[in-house]
Every structure is written in structure tokens, then in C-alpha cells.
């Protein structure tokens, strides 16, 4: 019995078989147990001899089984490890990577620059009311920009915003007369233009608005020059030209010098008109402010040398791939 059990245990190839053998020899109905049970029929002299022998065999078999168990478990683990090894020298599967859209890249760069100058980022709706797009910004009722020919109206009172300046009044009203107001707002705007290389019925602007005590034109100039030089380079030449907007007084347009194309307008700006402050709950005797609005496509076109605004919207991969970083 012992020899047979030993041989079988040694040749067991898996844990399952070993478990069966354990039951077969050592279990309650096992072979060794039945030997011990049968001891009653032995003579008193034989009993201790057989008993001692049976116990010895049991110990031996138990030992054998548990060491075999250890062996098999180790082998199983080893096998598993072998199957799961990763060959790190194999070439990896390459998958196509997207690129950040150039407009988004410019927006993120602008946001970083303005956050660095203490601005917060504001938002407003693209579907806007006449009130915020025009009325609060001191546009007269018969101002040409209000014309159906120039703007996308949904109803006589609701339109797609024609500029991000609509966020000015929204922000001031939300602040309830508190200062400082110091925000930028990048976003889409809509105008009724025929699309060509330099015009698009939908484009993007970034608005800036600062309201506080003692805000002067020189701070406006400082902020604008700082961001322009950060975007286009320290040596960029910048000039201000007098201009007109209903919501700023005085108003300016800002040009930068491009060696190939000459002076190019990139934004409109000015000191917030006292009437705009008043309409939005700020006393113009106490507070002053400045605002600016820049075209994001314009900035991106100059920065990256893009000659057609339509490239931004066509999603042509040959265009977009040029902005992949690696
Ligand atoms: N909203 C003006 C435009 O669309 C730009 C602007 C913004 C001018 C803020 C002055 C102040 O052209």
C-alpha cells in the first residue's frame, strides 16, 4: 500500500490528481483508514505493531503530499508567469495621434498670458439678445450693425452674437457693481459675410474687460503690448490708431507690423464708455475701465503664416497635421 501510494503521489501531475489521491489514501473512507479500522480484528500483540506502522505510513504520506503540493503550486505559478511575460523588445503598435487645433492652441496661449496678468475667464451665450449684443453697449436703435443684412437674427430680439462684447454687460451685471472686473472671454461670433479667404460668417474673438478705480489708457496700452509681444515676439512693432466704437471712448484700433504684409489690424479697443458703465450698474464718476476685442483667426493666421481663413474650418488633415507636436 505504501509503495503504491508513494509512487502515485510522486507521479501526480496536477493539484487535482493530488487531491484525489489524498482522499483515496488518507480520507475517511480511504485505504489507510480502513486498515486502522480493521485493527479490531487483530490480536493484542499485533495491534501496536500495525498501529505504529500505519501511523508512520500516514505521516510519511502526508509529508509527501504536502511537499508535492508545494511543488505543483510552484510549477503552476511558474507556468502562469511564463504565459504572461511581455516581450518589451517587441515594437509597439502605433496609433494615430490627434493635434491641437491651431485656434485652440492660440486660445490656450492667450488664456495663459492673461491669467498671468490677473484676468479671469468669462463666458456668455452665442445665441444672444439685442439687449446684450447692442442695447447695453450703447448702439443706437438705427445703428447699421443692427441691420438684418449684417447679423443673423432668429427673432427681431434674438440673434447670434456679432461680437464677444456682449459678455461685457453680462459680466458687469453679474458682478453687481463690485470691482475689480478683470476678465477675458474667448468665443465664437457670427456675421452675415460672404465667405472668402479673409471673411467667414462664423469666427472667433477674444474679449477683454477691466473695470476698477483709476483705470487709464496707459494700462490698456500696457496690457495690449504685453500680450502682443508674448504672442508674436518681443520685437513686434505695434501701433494704435484712433477709431470709433459705440461702447468705448476714446476708441483705438491696434495694428502690428508684418514684414511681408505691412501693417495689419488685429484688434479694437478703448476706454469703456461712461454710458455703458452706467447701464451695467457702475458709477462712471467712480470707476473707469477699458475693453478690447481681438480676432483669434487673425492672430493665428499671422502667427502661423496661414493665408486662408477657411483652412481653420475644413478639417483637412494635411492642414491639421502641421500642428502635431511630435
Ligand atoms: N467688438 C468690437 C468688434 O467686434 C471690438 C471691440 C471690443 C472694440 C471691445 C472695443 C472694445 O470689432
PDB file of C-alpha atoms and ligand atoms in Angstrom, residues 162-165 168 191 205 207-208 245 247-248 251-252 267-270 291-294, ligand 1:
ATOM      1  CA  UNK A 162     -21.924  89.544 -33.615  1.00  0.00           C
ATOM      2  CA  UNK A 163     -19.063  90.092 -31.169  1.00  0.00           C
ATOM      3  CA  UNK A 164     -17.921  88.886 -27.752  1.00  0.00           C
ATOM      4  CA  UNK A 165     -18.565  92.404 -26.414  1.00  0.00           C
ATOM      5  CA  UNK A 168     -19.136  92.879 -21.143  1.00  0.00           C
ATOM      6  CA  UNK A 191     -21.769  87.909 -39.006  1.00  0.00           C
ATOM      7  CA  UNK A 205     -12.904  86.683 -30.878  1.00  0.00           C
ATOM      8  CA  UNK A 207     -12.858  89.981 -25.438  1.00  0.00           C
ATOM      9  CA  UNK A 208     -11.135  91.709 -22.551  1.00  0.00           C
ATOM     10  CA  UNK A 245     -16.985 102.030 -31.343  1.00  0.00           C
ATOM     11  CA  UNK A 247     -19.200 101.330 -26.418  1.00  0.00           C
ATOM     12  CA  UNK A 248     -15.719 102.816 -25.989  1.00  0.00           C
ATOM     13  CA  UNK A 251     -11.540 104.076 -29.192  1.00  0.00           C
ATOM     14  CA  UNK A 252      -8.494 102.688 -30.945  1.00  0.00           C
ATOM     15  CA  UNK A 267      -7.975  94.277 -32.559  1.00  0.00           C
ATOM     16  CA  UNK A 268     -10.290  97.055 -31.493  1.00  0.00           C
ATOM     17  CA  UNK A 269     -10.143  98.589 -28.028  1.00  0.00           C
ATOM     18  CA  UNK A 270     -10.861 101.638 -25.944  1.00  0.00           C
ATOM     19  CA  UNK A 291     -12.120  96.844 -23.185  1.00  0.00           C
ATOM     20  CA  UNK A 292     -10.657  95.165 -26.224  1.00  0.00           C
ATOM     21  CA  UNK A 293     -11.745  92.606 -28.767  1.00  0.00           C
ATOM     22  CA  UNK A 294      -9.312  90.683 -30.942  1.00  0.00           C
TER      23      UNK A 294
HETATM   24  N1  LIG B   1     -16.462  94.380 -30.536  1.00  0.00           N
HETATM   25  C1  LIG B   1     -15.549  95.055 -31.413  1.00  0.00           C
HETATM   26  C2  LIG B   1     -15.566  94.331 -32.747  1.00  0.00           C
HETATM   27  O1  LIG B   1     -16.195  93.340 -32.885  1.00  0.00           O
HETATM   28  C3  LIG B   1     -14.158  95.066 -30.863  1.00  0.00           C
HETATM   29  C4  LIG B   1     -14.040  95.838 -29.612  1.00  0.00           C
HETATM   30  C5  LIG B   1     -14.157  95.216 -28.370  1.00  0.00           C
HETATM   31  C6  LIG B   1     -13.775  97.203 -29.641  1.00  0.00           C
HETATM   32  C7  LIG B   1     -14.014  95.912 -27.208  1.00  0.00           C
HETATM   33  C8  LIG B   1     -13.624  97.926 -28.471  1.00  0.00           C
HETATM   34  C9  LIG B   1     -13.747  97.272 -27.245  1.00  0.00           C
HETATM   35  O2  LIG B   1     -14.934  94.753 -33.683  1.00  0.00           O
END
